[in-house]
Each structure stands twice: as C-alpha cells, then as structure tokens.
PDB file of C-alpha atoms in Angstrom:
ATOM      1  CA  MET A 854     -19.235   2.002  -7.172  1.00 54.00           C
ATOM      2  CA  THR A 855     -16.227   4.310  -7.339  1.00 58.00           C
ATOM      3  CA  THR A 856     -16.829   7.982  -6.627  1.00 70.00           C
ATOM      4  CA  ALA A 857     -15.484  10.652  -8.991  1.00 90.00           C
ATOM      5  CA  LEU A 858     -12.018  11.769  -7.911  1.00 96.00           C
ATOM      6  CA  THR A 859      -9.426  13.808  -9.766  1.00 97.00           C
ATOM      7  CA  LEU A 860      -5.816  13.953  -8.558  1.00 98.00           C
ATOM      8  CA  VAL A 861      -3.390  16.402 -10.164  1.00 98.00           C
ATOM      9  CA  ALA A 862       0.251  16.519  -9.103  1.00 96.00           C
ATOM     10  CA  SER A 863       2.509  19.515  -9.595  1.00 95.00           C
ATOM     11  CA  ALA A 864       5.536  21.285  -8.165  1.00 91.00           C
ATOM     12  CA  GLY A 865       5.165  24.463  -6.154  1.00 86.00           C
ATOM     13  CA  ASP A 866       7.333  27.545  -6.542  1.00 85.00           C
ATOM     14  CA  ASP A 867       9.476  26.324  -3.643  1.00 84.00           C
ATOM     15  CA  GLY A 868      10.014  22.913  -5.264  1.00 82.00           C
ATOM     16  CA  ASP A 869       7.738  21.093  -2.822  1.00 88.00           C
ATOM     17  CA  ARG A 870       5.087  18.819  -4.274  1.00 95.00           C
ATOM     18  CA  ILE A 871       1.377  19.707  -4.473  1.00 96.00           C
ATOM     19  CA  LEU A 872      -1.435  17.209  -4.901  1.00 98.00           C
ATOM     20  CA  THR A 873      -4.675  18.915  -5.925  1.00 98.00           C
ATOM     21  CA  VAL A 874      -7.793  16.892  -5.190  1.00 98.00           C
ATOM     22  CA  THR A 875     -11.210  17.419  -6.743  1.00 97.00           C
ATOM     23  CA  GLY A 876     -14.299  15.371  -5.943  1.00 97.00           C
ATOM     24  CA  GLU A 877     -15.040  12.920  -3.158  1.00 97.00           C
ATOM     25  CA  ILE A 878     -12.587  10.782  -1.211  1.00 97.00           C
ATOM     26  CA  ASP A 879     -14.271   7.709   0.193  1.00 96.00           C
ATOM     27  CA  MET A 880     -13.870   3.990   0.710  1.00 95.00           C
ATOM     28  CA  GLY A 881     -14.240   3.379  -3.026  1.00 95.00           C
ATOM     29  CA  ASN A 882     -11.197   5.424  -4.018  1.00 96.00           C
ATOM     30  CA  ALA A 883      -9.118   5.789  -0.832  1.00 97.00           C
ATOM     31  CA  ALA A 884      -6.517   3.322  -2.181  1.00 97.00           C
ATOM     32  CA  GLU A 885      -6.095   5.467  -5.310  1.00 97.00           C
ATOM     33  CA  PHE A 886      -5.763   8.564  -3.090  1.00 98.00           C
ATOM     34  CA  GLY A 887      -3.192   6.793  -0.892  1.00 98.00           C
ATOM     35  CA  ALA A 888      -1.170   5.688  -3.911  1.00 98.00           C
ATOM     36  CA  ALA A 889      -1.100   9.273  -5.205  1.00 98.00           C
ATOM     37  CA  LEU A 890       0.066  10.479  -1.791  1.00 98.00           C
ATOM     38  CA  ASP A 891       2.840   7.874  -1.800  1.00 97.00           C
ATOM     39  CA  ARG A 892       4.017   8.830  -5.304  1.00 96.00           C
ATOM     40  CA  GLU A 893       4.204  12.501  -4.411  1.00 96.00           C
ATOM     41  CA  LEU A 894       5.862  11.925  -1.042  1.00 95.00           C
ATOM     42  CA  ALA A 895       8.514   9.809  -2.779  1.00 94.00           C
ATOM     43  CA  ALA A 896       9.176  12.645  -5.259  1.00 88.00           C
ATOM     44  CA  GLY A 897       9.832  15.430  -2.761  1.00 75.00           C
ATOM     45  CA  THR A 898      10.582  16.358   0.804  1.00 75.00           C
ATOM     46  CA  ALA A 899       7.205  17.937   1.566  1.00 91.00           C
ATOM     47  CA  LEU A 900       3.716  17.573   0.186  1.00 96.00           C
ATOM     48  CA  THR A 901       0.816  20.008   0.246  1.00 97.00           C
ATOM     49  CA  VAL A 902      -2.520  18.332  -0.337  1.00 98.00           C
ATOM     50  CA  ASP A 903      -4.948  20.887  -1.728  1.00 98.00           C
ATOM     51  CA  LEU A 904      -8.415  19.690  -0.781  1.00 98.00           C
ATOM     52  CA  THR A 905     -10.201  22.943  -1.626  1.00 98.00           C
ATOM     53  CA  GLY A 906     -11.907  21.155  -4.532  1.00 97.00           C
ATOM     54  CA  ALA A 907     -12.913  18.151  -2.420  1.00 97.00           C
ATOM     55  CA  THR A 908     -16.580  17.872  -1.529  1.00 96.00           C
ATOM     56  CA  TYR A 909     -16.423  14.842   0.779  1.00 96.00           C
ATOM     57  CA  LEU A 910     -13.824  13.090   2.934  1.00 97.00           C
ATOM     58  CA  ASP A 911     -14.735   9.956   4.859  1.00 96.00           C
ATOM     59  CA  SER A 912     -12.824   7.885   7.404  1.00 97.00           C
ATOM     60  CA  ALA A 913     -10.973   5.941   4.687  1.00 97.00           C
ATOM     61  CA  GLY A 914      -9.579   9.212   3.306  1.00 97.00           C
ATOM     62  CA  ILE A 915      -8.687  10.421   6.801  1.00 98.00           C
ATOM     63  CA  ALA A 916      -6.917   7.108   7.448  1.00 98.00           C
ATOM     64  CA  ALA A 917      -4.876   7.512   4.248  1.00 98.00           C
ATOM     65  CA  LEU A 918      -3.752  10.929   5.477  1.00 98.00           C
ATOM     66  CA  PHE A 919      -2.997   9.728   9.027  1.00 97.00           C
ATOM     67  CA  ASP A 920      -0.993   6.781   7.685  1.00 96.00           C
ATOM     68  CA  ARG A 921       1.444   9.212   6.070  1.00 96.00           C
ATOM     69  CA  ALA A 922       1.405  12.247   8.380  1.00 95.00           C
ATOM     70  CA  ALA A 923       3.679  10.871  11.109  1.00 90.00           C
ATOM     71  CA  ALA A 924       6.580  10.046   8.806  1.00 93.00           C
ATOM     72  CA  HIS A 925       6.310  12.901   6.303  1.00 94.00           C
ATOM     73  CA  ASP A 926       6.004  16.657   6.036  1.00 93.00           C
ATOM     74  CA  LEU A 927       2.352  16.645   5.016  1.00 96.00           C
ATOM     75  CA  ARG A 928       0.332  19.866   4.821  1.00 97.00           C
ATOM     76  CA  LEU A 929      -3.341  20.295   3.978  1.00 98.00           C
ATOM     77  CA  VAL A 930      -5.286  23.174   2.523  1.00 98.00           C
ATOM     78  CA  ALA A 931      -8.962  22.412   3.008  1.00 98.00           C
ATOM     79  CA  PRO A 932     -12.333  24.110   2.550  1.00 98.00           C
ATOM     80  CA  ARG A 933     -14.568  24.996   5.506  1.00 97.00           C
ATOM     81  CA  LEU A 934     -16.770  22.096   4.409  1.00 96.00           C
ATOM     82  CA  LEU A 935     -14.102  19.622   5.611  1.00 97.00           C
ATOM     83  CA  GLU A 936     -12.956  21.548   8.693  1.00 97.00           C
ATOM     84  CA  ARG A 937     -15.131  19.666  11.161  1.00 97.00           C
ATOM     85  CA  VAL A 938     -14.125  16.168  10.029  1.00 97.00           C
ATOM     86  CA  LEU A 939     -10.435  17.145  10.108  1.00 98.00           C
ATOM     87  CA  ARG A 940     -10.782  18.654  13.570  1.00 97.00           C
ATOM     88  CA  VAL A 941     -12.948  15.899  15.095  1.00 97.00           C
ATOM     89  CA  SER A 942     -10.690  13.170  13.710  1.00 97.00           C
ATOM     90  CA  GLY A 943      -7.675  14.837  15.315  1.00 97.00           C
ATOM     91  CA  PHE A 944      -5.910  15.364  12.012  1.00 97.00           C
ATOM     92  CA  THR A 945      -5.405  19.062  12.756  1.00 97.00           C
ATOM     93  CA  GLU A 946      -3.076  17.882  15.549  1.00 96.00           C
ATOM     94  CA  ALA A 947      -1.149  15.510  13.270  1.00 95.00           C
ATOM     95  CA  ALA A 948      -0.305  17.893  10.433  1.00 96.00           C
ATOM     96  CA  LYS A 949      -0.494  21.533   9.454  1.00 97.00           C
ATOM     97  CA  VAL A 950      -4.007  22.269   8.189  1.00 98.00           C
ATOM     98  CA  THR A 951      -5.028  25.571   6.630  1.00 98.00           C
ATOM     99  CA  ILE A 952      -8.753  26.194   6.190  1.00 97.00           C
ATOM    100  CA  ARG A 953      -9.849  28.410   3.287  1.00 94.00           C
TER     101      ARG A 953
END
C-alpha cells in the first residue's frame, strides 16, 4: 500500500528550486520522491528539499537523497523528528541539512 505523500515544487526568491514534502517517504513511494527530485534538479542549479512537513523517512527515502547528493547541490530543511535518521545515516555529512 502506498503511503500518503504530497510533493509541491516551486522557485525560491533566489531562483533555486524548492521541493516541499508533506507526509511519509517510504519504500512504497520512494520512486515517486526520487522522480520529483530528478525533475527539480534538472530544472535548476540547486534544490532545497523542505521536509518540515514530513512525518517519516525510511531507508528508501534516504537512499533517494544519497543517490542525488554527490552530483548535485542538494540542501535539506528537516524537522527535529527526522534529525536522528539523517544524522545516523550520515546524510548530514553528504549535504547541507538545516534542522527546524
């Protein structure tokens, strides 16, 4: 069963892309999340992924982020709820992560 996930793309004031995520990112929708990341990365030089509305992020979601972090300017804004998984996975070393 697919978990509820909302992905909204927009442009920031500086022209960089923003992908706002609401809901849960898991194995059931990680491919959809990855496709949205790819679309936004193709449209701009940098991408901020706003995860402040995300309530869950599993290893499939982390993998989607890792797959793109090395080759792109990827930034995350995440809630405290996701801080531990981002830190333990090592993602805070792979990209700029701001916890709010």
